[in-house]
mmCIF file of C-alpha atoms in Angstrom:
data_model
loop_
_atom_site.group_PDB
_atom_site.id
_atom_site.type_symbol
_atom_site.label_atom_id
_atom_site.label_comp_id
_atom_site.label_asym_id
_atom_site.label_seq_id
_atom_site.Cartn_x
_atom_site.Cartn_y
_atom_site.Cartn_z
ATOM 1 C CA GLU A 11 -8.409 -8.705 21.101
ATOM 2 C CA GLN A 12 -9.057 -10.720 17.957
ATOM 3 C CA SER A 13 -7.965 -14.327 17.836
ATOM 4 C CA ILE A 14 -5.215 -14.977 15.309
ATOM 5 C CA ASP A 15 -5.674 -18.744 15.158
ATOM 6 C CA ASN A 16 -7.303 -18.561 11.722
ATOM 7 C CA LYS A 17 -4.541 -16.620 10.102
ATOM 8 C CA PRO A 18 -4.676 -15.580 6.419
ATOM 9 C CA GLN A 19 -2.125 -17.382 4.257
ATOM 10 C CA HIS A 20 0.129 -16.367 1.389
ATOM 11 C CA ASP A 21 -1.917 -17.931 -1.417
ATOM 12 C CA HIS A 22 -0.540 -17.907 -4.970
ATOM 13 C CA SER A 23 -3.754 -19.132 -6.597
ATOM 14 C CA THR A 24 -5.722 -16.420 -4.801
ATOM 15 C CA TRP A 25 -3.282 -13.793 -6.033
ATOM 16 C CA LYS A 26 -3.564 -14.969 -9.652
ATOM 17 C CA LEU A 27 -7.350 -14.934 -9.453
ATOM 18 C CA LEU A 28 -7.367 -11.405 -8.028
ATOM 19 C CA ILE A 29 -4.976 -10.164 -10.706
ATOM 20 C CA ASN A 30 -7.082 -11.677 -13.474
ATOM 21 C CA ASN A 31 -10.241 -10.113 -12.074
ATOM 22 C CA VAL A 32 -8.726 -6.634 -11.802
ATOM 23 C CA HIS A 33 -6.776 -6.663 -15.080
ATOM 24 C CA GLN A 34 -8.842 -8.727 -17.507
ATOM 25 C CA ASN A 35 -7.667 -7.007 -20.699
ATOM 26 C CA SER A 36 -3.898 -6.860 -20.163
ATOM 27 C CA THR A 37 -1.738 -7.398 -23.215
ATOM 28 C CA SER A 38 0.800 -10.227 -23.281
ATOM 29 C CA LYS A 39 4.292 -8.882 -22.740
ATOM 30 C CA ILE A 40 5.631 -11.449 -25.236
ATOM 31 C CA GLU A 41 3.301 -9.939 -27.839
ATOM 32 C CA ILE A 42 4.579 -6.448 -26.999
ATOM 33 C CA CYS A 43 8.173 -7.553 -27.498
ATOM 34 C CA LEU A 44 7.375 -9.209 -30.827
ATOM 35 C CA PHE A 45 5.691 -5.990 -31.889
ATOM 36 C CA ILE A 46 8.795 -3.991 -30.946
ATOM 37 C CA VAL A 47 11.054 -6.385 -32.886
ATOM 38 C CA TRP A 48 8.812 -6.000 -35.944
ATOM 39 C CA PHE A 49 8.916 -2.242 -35.381
ATOM 40 C CA GLN A 50 12.716 -2.355 -35.474
ATOM 41 C CA LEU A 51 12.772 -4.249 -38.756
ATOM 42 C CA ASP A 52 10.172 -2.139 -40.526
ATOM 43 C CA SER A 53 12.072 0.189 -42.904
ATOM 44 C CA SER A 54 9.197 2.685 -42.965
ATOM 45 C CA VAL A 55 9.760 3.635 -39.329
ATOM 46 C CA PRO A 56 11.693 6.952 -38.903
ATOM 47 C CA PRO A 57 15.365 6.626 -37.808
ATOM 48 C CA ILE A 58 14.780 8.510 -34.546
ATOM 49 C CA VAL A 59 12.177 5.922 -33.534
ATOM 50 C CA HIS A 60 14.626 3.113 -34.347
ATOM 51 C CA PHE A 61 17.202 4.817 -32.115
ATOM 52 C CA LYS A 62 14.773 4.948 -29.177
ATOM 53 C CA MET A 63 13.735 1.337 -29.721
ATOM 54 C CA ARG A 64 17.378 0.180 -29.488
ATOM 55 C CA PHE A 65 17.351 1.627 -25.963
ATOM 56 C CA TYR A 66 14.004 0.223 -24.880
ATOM 57 C CA LEU A 67 14.100 -3.203 -26.557
ATOM 58 C CA PRO A 68 16.509 -4.952 -24.122
ATOM 59 C CA LEU A 69 14.453 -3.775 -21.155
ATOM 60 C CA PHE A 70 11.216 -5.048 -22.644
ATOM 61 C CA VAL A 71 12.805 -8.385 -23.584
ATOM 62 C CA LEU A 72 14.102 -8.875 -20.032
ATOM 63 C CA ARG A 73 10.681 -7.930 -18.703
ATOM 64 C CA ALA A 74 8.970 -10.436 -21.001
ATOM 65 C CA ILE A 75 11.346 -13.229 -20.007
ATOM 66 C CA SER A 76 10.799 -12.475 -16.305
ATOM 67 C CA LEU A 77 7.032 -12.569 -16.712
ATOM 68 C CA HIS A 78 7.175 -15.753 -18.776
ATOM 69 C CA LEU A 79 9.223 -17.486 -16.067
ATOM 70 C CA VAL A 80 6.742 -16.371 -13.417
ATOM 71 C CA GLU A 81 3.848 -17.789 -15.453
ATOM 72 C CA CYS A 82 5.664 -21.084 -16.091
ATOM 73 C CA LEU A 83 6.987 -21.638 -12.574
ATOM 74 C CA ASP A 84 3.977 -20.241 -10.667
ATOM 75 C CA LEU A 85 4.476 -17.312 -8.319
ATOM 76 C CA PRO A 86 7.677 -17.272 -6.282
ATOM 77 C CA THR A 87 7.833 -16.907 -2.547
ATOM 78 C CA PRO A 88 7.833 -13.155 -1.788
ATOM 79 C CA SER A 89 11.389 -11.886 -1.888
ATOM 80 C CA ARG A 90 10.717 -9.266 0.812
ATOM 81 C CA VAL A 91 8.733 -9.853 3.998
ATOM 82 C CA VAL A 92 8.519 -6.719 6.139
ATOM 83 C CA GLU A 93 6.517 -6.321 9.336
ATOM 84 C CA PHE A 94 5.857 -2.771 10.468
ATOM 85 C CA ARG A 95 4.892 -2.303 14.117
ATOM 86 C CA ILE A 96 3.321 0.958 15.254
ATOM 87 C CA GLU A 97 2.406 1.588 18.902
ATOM 88 C CA LEU A 98 -0.467 4.031 19.333
ATOM 89 C CA PRO A 99 -2.123 5.600 22.420
ATOM 90 C CA PHE A 100 -5.663 4.448 21.609
ATOM 91 C CA THR A 101 -7.879 1.452 22.160
ATOM 92 C CA VAL A 102 -8.418 -0.964 19.289
ATOM 93 C CA GLU A 103 -12.022 0.258 19.018
ATOM 94 C CA GLN A 104 -10.893 3.876 18.688
ATOM 95 C CA LEU A 105 -8.399 2.922 16.002
ATOM 96 C CA GLU A 106 -11.151 1.665 13.702
ATOM 97 C CA ILE A 107 -12.614 5.180 13.453
ATOM 98 C CA GLY A 108 -9.179 6.807 13.441
ATOM 99 C CA ARG A 109 -7.828 4.745 10.564
ATOM 100 C CA ARG A 110 -10.798 5.323 8.289
ATOM 101 C CA TYR A 111 -10.804 9.056 9.042
ATOM 102 C CA THR A 112 -7.057 9.340 8.436
ATOM 103 C CA THR A 113 -7.277 7.364 5.200
ATOM 104 C CA ILE A 114 -9.702 9.973 3.853
ATOM 105 C CA MET A 115 -7.505 12.895 4.889
ATOM 106 C CA MET A 116 -4.290 11.248 3.678
ATOM 107 C CA SER A 117 -5.811 10.418 0.294
ATOM 108 C CA LYS A 118 -6.624 14.096 -0.201
ATOM 109 C CA LEU A 119 -3.080 15.165 0.693
ATOM 110 C CA GLU A 120 -1.624 12.662 -1.788
ATOM 111 C CA THR A 121 -3.919 13.637 -4.695
ATOM 112 C CA GLY A 122 -3.429 16.409 -7.249
ATOM 113 C CA GLY A 123 -2.023 17.194 -10.672
ATOM 114 C CA GLY A 124 -3.444 14.068 -12.273
ATOM 115 C CA GLU A 125 -1.921 11.818 -9.603
ATOM 116 C CA GLY A 126 -3.220 10.291 -6.400
ATOM 117 C CA VAL A 127 -6.261 8.248 -5.462
ATOM 118 C CA GLU A 128 -9.432 7.380 -7.359
ATOM 119 C CA ILE A 129 -12.136 5.456 -5.487
ATOM 120 C CA ILE A 130 -13.843 2.935 -7.769
ATOM 121 C CA ILE A 131 -15.829 0.926 -5.199
ATOM 122 C CA ASN A 132 -16.534 1.430 -1.496
ATOM 123 C CA GLU A 133 -19.224 -0.864 -0.160
ATOM 124 C CA PRO A 134 -20.044 -3.345 2.624
ATOM 125 C CA ARG A 135 -19.562 -7.013 1.798
ATOM 126 C CA GLN A 136 -20.243 -10.308 3.478
ATOM 127 C CA GLY A 137 -18.284 -13.394 2.523
ATOM 128 C CA PRO A 138 -14.864 -15.037 2.678
ATOM 129 C CA ILE A 139 -11.856 -12.721 2.416
ATOM 130 C CA PRO A 140 -9.277 -13.858 -0.175
ATOM 131 C CA GLY A 141 -6.265 -15.309 1.616
ATOM 132 C CA GLU A 142 -8.232 -16.021 4.803
ATOM 133 C CA THR A 143 -8.018 -19.815 4.920
ATOM 134 C CA SER A 144 -10.892 -20.518 7.300
ATOM 135 C CA GLY A 145 -13.354 -19.696 4.528
ATOM 136 C CA ALA A 146 -15.612 -18.077 7.129
ATOM 137 C CA VAL A 147 -18.260 -15.601 6.089
ATOM 138 C CA ILE A 148 -16.956 -12.266 7.345
ATOM 139 C CA GLU A 149 -18.523 -8.808 7.275
ATOM 140 C CA SER A 150 -16.107 -6.288 5.803
ATOM 141 C CA ARG A 151 -15.832 -2.958 4.016
ATOM 142 C CA TYR A 152 -14.572 -3.614 0.469
ATOM 143 C CA THR A 153 -12.768 -0.917 -1.501
ATOM 144 C CA HIS A 154 -11.224 -0.824 -4.944
ATOM 145 C CA LYS A 155 -9.002 2.170 -5.648
ATOM 146 C CA VAL A 156 -6.644 3.202 -8.423
ATOM 147 C CA ILE A 157 -3.466 5.028 -7.371
ATOM 148 C CA TYR A 158 -1.834 7.139 -10.084
ATOM 149 C CA LEU A 159 1.941 7.518 -9.662
ATOM 150 C CA ALA A 160 3.347 8.695 -13.005
ATOM 151 C CA SER A 161 4.788 11.936 -11.593
ATOM 152 C CA LYS A 162 5.791 10.493 -8.207
ATOM 153 C CA VAL A 163 8.494 8.023 -9.242
ATOM 154 C CA PRO A 164 12.138 8.772 -10.149
ATOM 155 C CA SER A 165 12.628 10.412 -13.543
ATOM 156 C CA VAL A 166 14.459 7.401 -14.969
ATOM 157 C CA ILE A 167 11.413 5.220 -14.297
ATOM 158 C CA GLN A 168 9.118 7.881 -15.765
ATOM 159 C CA ARG A 169 11.136 7.776 -18.993
ATOM 160 C CA LEU A 170 11.175 3.993 -19.202
ATOM 161 C CA ALA A 171 7.625 3.235 -18.131
ATOM 162 C CA PRO A 172 4.997 2.762 -20.866
ATOM 163 C CA THR A 173 1.881 4.916 -20.715
ATOM 164 C CA GLY A 174 -0.495 3.692 -18.012
ATOM 165 C CA SER A 175 2.025 1.325 -16.424
ATOM 166 C CA LEU A 176 2.416 3.516 -13.306
ATOM 167 C CA GLU A 177 -1.106 2.900 -12.083
ATOM 168 C CA VAL A 178 -1.604 0.648 -9.074
ATOM 169 C CA HIS A 179 -4.902 -1.045 -8.262
ATOM 170 C CA GLU A 180 -5.609 -1.494 -4.568
ATOM 171 C CA ILE A 181 -8.320 -3.862 -3.419
ATOM 172 C CA SER A 182 -8.943 -4.146 0.298
ATOM 173 C CA TRP A 183 -11.172 -5.880 2.821
ATOM 174 C CA ASN A 184 -11.532 -4.047 6.131
ATOM 175 C CA ALA A 185 -12.857 -6.507 8.713
ATOM 176 C CA PHE A 186 -11.425 -4.550 11.601
ATOM 177 C CA PRO A 187 -9.356 -5.342 13.615
ATOM 178 C CA TYR A 188 -8.135 -7.454 10.685
ATOM 179 C CA THR A 189 -7.583 -6.020 7.204
ATOM 180 C CA ARG A 190 -6.221 -7.498 3.974
ATOM 181 C CA THR A 191 -5.021 -5.446 1.018
ATOM 182 C CA TYR A 192 -3.646 -6.475 -2.374
ATOM 183 C CA LEU A 193 -1.910 -4.104 -4.766
ATOM 184 C CA SER A 194 -1.441 -4.966 -8.418
ATOM 185 C CA ASN A 195 -0.380 -3.440 -11.713
ATOM 186 C CA HIS A 196 -1.805 -4.291 -15.149
ATOM 187 C CA TYR A 197 1.621 -4.058 -16.798
ATOM 188 C CA MET A 198 3.510 -6.241 -14.300
ATOM 189 C CA LYS A 199 0.606 -8.652 -13.786
ATOM 190 C CA GLU A 200 1.641 -11.639 -11.605
ATOM 191 C CA ALA A 201 5.279 -10.478 -11.572
ATOM 192 C CA PHE A 202 4.365 -7.749 -9.073
ATOM 193 C CA TYR A 203 3.120 -9.199 -5.801
ATOM 194 C CA PHE A 204 2.218 -6.895 -2.904
ATOM 195 C CA ASP A 205 0.062 -8.312 -0.125
ATOM 196 C CA ILE A 206 -0.549 -6.351 3.093
ATOM 197 C CA GLU A 207 -2.035 -8.213 6.060
ATOM 198 C CA THR A 208 -2.718 -6.111 9.147
ATOM 199 C CA GLN A 209 -3.744 -6.929 12.698
ATOM 200 C CA HIS A 210 -4.631 -4.327 15.343
ATOM 201 C CA LEU A 211 -4.099 -5.719 18.820
ATOM 202 C CA ALA A 212 -4.255 -4.325 22.354
ATOM 203 C CA GLY A 213 -0.948 -3.804 24.139
ATOM 204 C CA GLY A 214 2.596 -2.963 23.104
ATOM 205 C CA ALA A 215 4.631 -4.090 20.107
ATOM 206 C CA ASP A 216 6.027 -7.179 21.841
ATOM 207 C CA LYS A 217 4.146 -9.996 20.069
ATOM 208 C CA GLU A 218 6.749 -11.779 17.984
ATOM 209 C CA ASN A 219 4.680 -13.780 15.491
ATOM 210 C CA VAL A 220 1.207 -12.285 15.252
ATOM 211 C CA HIS A 221 0.812 -13.548 11.671
ATOM 212 C CA GLN A 222 2.088 -17.045 12.537
ATOM 213 C CA LEU A 223 4.705 -17.162 9.824
ATOM 214 C CA ASP A 224 6.544 -20.398 9.085
ATOM 215 C CA GLU A 225 10.268 -20.725 9.753
ATOM 216 C CA GLN A 226 11.245 -19.758 6.215
ATOM 217 C CA ASN A 227 9.314 -16.487 6.263
ATOM 218 C CA LEU A 228 10.294 -15.750 9.857
ATOM 219 C CA ALA A 229 13.943 -15.967 8.846
ATOM 220 C CA LYS A 230 13.277 -13.649 5.932
ATOM 221 C CA ARG A 231 11.098 -11.193 7.863
ATOM 222 C CA GLN A 232 12.407 -7.710 8.567
ATOM 223 C CA VAL A 233 10.766 -6.035 11.573
ATOM 224 C CA ILE A 234 10.550 -2.249 11.499
ATOM 225 C CA LYS A 235 9.196 -0.604 14.633
ATOM 226 C CA LEU A 236 8.219 2.867 13.504
ATOM 227 C CA ASP A 237 9.380 5.792 15.607
ATOM 228 C CA LEU A 238 6.722 8.452 15.050
ATOM 229 C CA SER A 239 8.996 11.114 16.501
ATOM 230 C CA ARG A 240 11.361 10.790 13.530
ATOM 231 C CA VAL A 241 10.517 11.879 10.010
ATOM 232 C CA PRO A 242 12.519 13.152 7.001
ATOM 233 C CA SER A 243 12.815 16.937 6.980
ATOM 234 C CA SER A 244 10.915 17.057 3.677
ATOM 235 C CA ASP A 245 7.913 15.378 5.360
ATOM 236 C CA TYR A 246 7.970 17.410 8.571
ATOM 237 C CA ASN A 247 4.818 19.289 9.524
ATOM 238 C CA LEU A 248 4.466 20.926 12.929
ATOM 239 C CA ASP A 249 0.730 20.166 12.929
ATOM 240 C CA THR A 250 1.427 16.423 12.691
ATOM 241 C CA ASP A 251 4.331 16.236 15.114
ATOM 242 C CA PRO A 252 3.155 14.079 18.063
ATOM 243 C CA GLU A 253 5.829 15.666 20.271
ATOM 244 C CA SER A 254 4.451 19.155 19.612
ATOM 245 C CA CYS A 255 0.786 18.934 18.617
ATOM 246 C CA LEU A 256 -1.800 19.443 21.344
ATOM 247 C CA ILE A 257 -4.188 16.503 21.773
ATOM 248 C CA GLU A 258 -6.793 17.927 24.106
ATOM 249 C CA LYS A 259 -9.282 15.033 24.249
ATOM 250 C CA GLY A 260 -6.668 12.500 25.258
ATOM 251 C CA SER A 261 -4.136 14.786 26.948
ATOM 252 C CA LEU A 262 -1.508 12.745 25.117
ATOM 253 C CA SER A 263 2.011 13.434 23.970
ATOM 254 C CA LEU A 264 5.023 11.512 22.699
ATOM 255 C CA LYS A 265 8.117 11.990 24.840
ATOM 256 C CA GLU A 266 11.371 10.279 23.813
ATOM 257 C CA GLY A 267 9.459 7.557 21.991
ATOM 258 C CA VAL A 268 7.056 6.865 24.881
ATOM 259 C CA TRP A 269 3.382 7.874 24.989
ATOM 260 C CA VAL A 270 2.544 9.842 28.118
ATOM 261 C CA ASN A 271 -0.671 11.179 29.610
ATOM 262 C CA LEU A 272 -0.417 14.856 30.494
ATOM 263 C CA ASP A 273 -3.555 14.761 32.635
ATOM 264 C CA GLU A 274 -2.530 15.121 36.274
ATOM 265 C CA ASP A 275 -5.553 13.071 37.380
ATOM 266 C CA SER A 276 -4.638 10.057 35.241
ATOM 267 C CA THR A 277 -1.241 8.756 34.179
ATOM 268 C CA SER A 278 -2.447 5.674 32.293
ATOM 269 C CA VAL A 279 -2.343 5.526 28.506
ATOM 270 C CA PRO A 280 -4.367 3.040 26.447
ATOM 271 C CA LEU A 281 -1.988 1.277 24.093
ATOM 272 C CA SER A 282 -2.608 -0.662 20.887
ATOM 273 C CA THR A 283 -0.242 -1.865 18.199
ATOM 274 C CA VAL A 284 -0.648 -2.085 14.447
ATOM 275 C CA TYR A 285 1.142 -5.125 13.014
ATOM 276 C CA SER A 286 1.328 -4.589 9.253
ATOM 277 C CA LEU A 287 2.892 -7.551 7.429
ATOM 278 C CA GLN A 288 3.894 -6.709 3.857
ATOM 279 C CA ARG A 289 4.867 -9.417 1.382
ATOM 280 C CA LEU A 290 6.488 -8.048 -1.744
ATOM 281 C CA THR A 291 7.957 -9.291 -5.009
ATOM 282 C CA PHE A 292 8.896 -7.244 -8.063
ATOM 283 C CA GLN A 293 10.106 -9.598 -10.820
ATOM 284 C CA TRP A 294 12.237 -7.656 -13.297
ATOM 285 C CA TRP A 295 15.813 -8.683 -13.967
ATOM 286 C CA GLY A 296 18.245 -5.935 -13.145
ATOM 287 C CA LEU A 297 15.668 -3.785 -11.353
ATOM 288 C CA GLN A 298 14.177 -6.113 -8.727
ATOM 289 C CA ALA A 299 16.358 -5.282 -5.713
ATOM 290 C CA LYS A 300 16.365 -1.557 -6.462
ATOM 291 C CA VAL A 301 12.592 -1.279 -6.882
ATOM 292 C CA GLU A 302 11.774 -3.482 -3.885
ATOM 293 C CA SER A 303 14.043 -1.416 -1.633
ATOM 294 C CA MET A 304 12.463 1.742 -3.028
ATOM 295 C CA ILE A 305 8.968 0.434 -2.203
ATOM 296 C CA VAL A 306 9.925 -0.497 1.372
ATOM 297 C CA LYS A 307 11.468 2.957 1.866
ATOM 298 C CA ALA A 308 8.324 4.619 0.474
ATOM 299 C CA GLN A 309 6.103 2.495 2.729
ATOM 300 C CA THR A 310 8.158 3.481 5.777
ATOM 301 C CA ARG A 311 7.720 7.171 4.957
ATOM 302 C CA LEU A 312 4.043 6.776 4.108
ATOM 303 C CA LEU A 313 3.144 4.852 7.278
ATOM 304 C CA THR A 314 5.091 7.279 9.464
ATOM 305 C CA LYS A 315 3.322 10.245 7.884
ATOM 306 C CA TYR A 316 -0.042 8.448 8.093
ATOM 307 C CA TYR A 317 0.140 7.563 11.795
ATOM 308 C CA ARG A 318 1.577 10.947 12.818
ATOM 309 C CA MET A 319 -1.510 12.450 11.184
ATOM 310 C CA LEU A 320 -3.793 9.908 12.862
ATOM 311 C CA VAL A 321 -2.459 10.838 16.301
ATOM 312 C CA CYS A 322 -2.468 14.603 15.847
ATOM 313 C CA SER A 323 -5.937 14.679 14.249
ATOM 314 C CA SER A 324 -7.497 12.567 17.005
ATOM 315 C CA ASP A 325 -9.393 15.550 18.424
ATOM 316 C CA ASP A 326 -11.223 15.633 15.074
ATOM 317 C CA TRP A 327 -12.239 11.971 14.968
ATOM 318 C CA LEU A 328 -12.455 10.600 18.536
ATOM 319 C CA ASP A 329 -16.142 11.610 18.859
ATOM 320 C CA LEU A 330 -17.186 10.561 15.340
ATOM 321 C CA THR A 331 -19.586 7.684 14.739
ATOM 322 C CA MET A 332 -19.387 5.088 11.979
ATOM 323 C CA ASP A 333 -22.257 6.893 10.233
ATOM 324 C CA ASP A 334 -20.164 10.066 10.265
ATOM 325 C CA ILE A 335 -17.231 8.194 8.720
ATOM 326 C CA GLU A 336 -19.332 6.653 5.960
ATOM 327 C CA LYS A 337 -20.696 10.076 5.073
ATOM 328 C CA LEU A 338 -17.159 11.480 4.866
ATOM 329 C CA GLU A 339 -16.091 8.561 2.647
ATOM 330 C CA THR A 340 -18.983 9.205 0.267
ATOM 331 C CA GLU A 341 -18.078 12.878 0.007
ATOM 332 C CA ALA A 342 -14.386 12.059 -0.449
ATOM 333 C CA LYS A 343 -14.942 10.268 -3.759
ATOM 334 C CA ASN A 344 -16.034 13.469 -5.524
ATOM 335 C CA GLU A 345 -13.435 15.578 -3.721
ATOM 336 C CA LEU A 346 -10.637 13.282 -4.885
ATOM 337 C CA ASP A 347 -11.875 13.438 -8.477
ATOM 338 C CA GLN A 348 -11.721 17.237 -8.314
ATOM 339 C CA LEU A 349 -8.260 17.245 -6.710
ATOM 340 C CA ARG A 350 -6.841 14.918 -9.379
ATOM 341 C CA ASN A 351 -7.900 17.457 -12.010
ATOM 342 C CA SER A 352 -6.020 20.255 -10.239
ATOM 343 C CA ASP A 353 -2.651 21.521 -11.477
ATOM 344 C CA THR A 354 -0.367 20.651 -8.566
ATOM 345 C CA VAL A 355 1.124 17.235 -7.807
ATOM 346 C CA ARG A 356 0.941 16.688 -4.041
ATOM 347 C CA GLY A 357 2.241 14.280 -1.450
ATOM 348 C CA ILE A 358 5.159 11.878 -1.163
ATOM 349 C CA THR A 359 7.361 11.149 -4.175
ATOM 350 C CA ILE A 360 9.225 7.840 -4.423
ATOM 351 C CA SER A 361 13.007 8.060 -4.606
#
């Protein structure tokens, strides 16, 4: 079990640096608004365009003001702090292989019709992990992905969102059993803060402050213990139902929310828990609460679907080596590129 004494911190300066590195050529939102105002006043612009601008202009002005306040006041404390806890019938060591295998498979299921996952970088790194305050040199697997969501958000957001604004950059350091992931958006810049800090620890989901939050964030924290036996009907798949799928190598099953060993010669079940702490802020007047709630709901569905797949595919990955996983990850990059060029949008939509 990994020590959590040197916990990563919520670091505003780190977040700004990461955003600037990922989105170096973003346009100032104040400049965009000034352009729209000029567009409104230009008599050469067709009337129909003026009509559309009267609808969009207030939204862009509010967005610009929100971003300007964020830049002037530095980043706010995350408005949502959610800790997901997922109990799984595997050792921590097994989970390292299982998570990387499932990430590959899940990325394929969520990619198609121009949407989904594009892998930009996937490579080993050695050095400090942003947000990890000890500054220790840590070996990790670094990935940079772009997630395309234009057809997966509600139609009202599709109509309002400028071209390219529904692309999320994900940068992640996997130093298992600790991982750190930041998600950002070139349009929202520092006004969108999404930091995911995950620990994988042996035992059940009974550790109350794995991430050593201060009193303020503890009071704000919402704990969601995922029940992998429950899933929306639209997400249900018999092959990924841990109460129905046959896990031969582990003789495991989920019965009334409890993992059981079906092997008559052994009743013990190895148990590990994923503690995924998600800090989130979406700074846009009038839309903040709605969008943040929508993201938490989407994360709940995504994690439930992800870990149901991890459990029910365990016969496929329990005997794999790390070399096998790295080969699959290399192959996945080209496969995802091909899937994105297919005609059908696949996977979870955000509602």
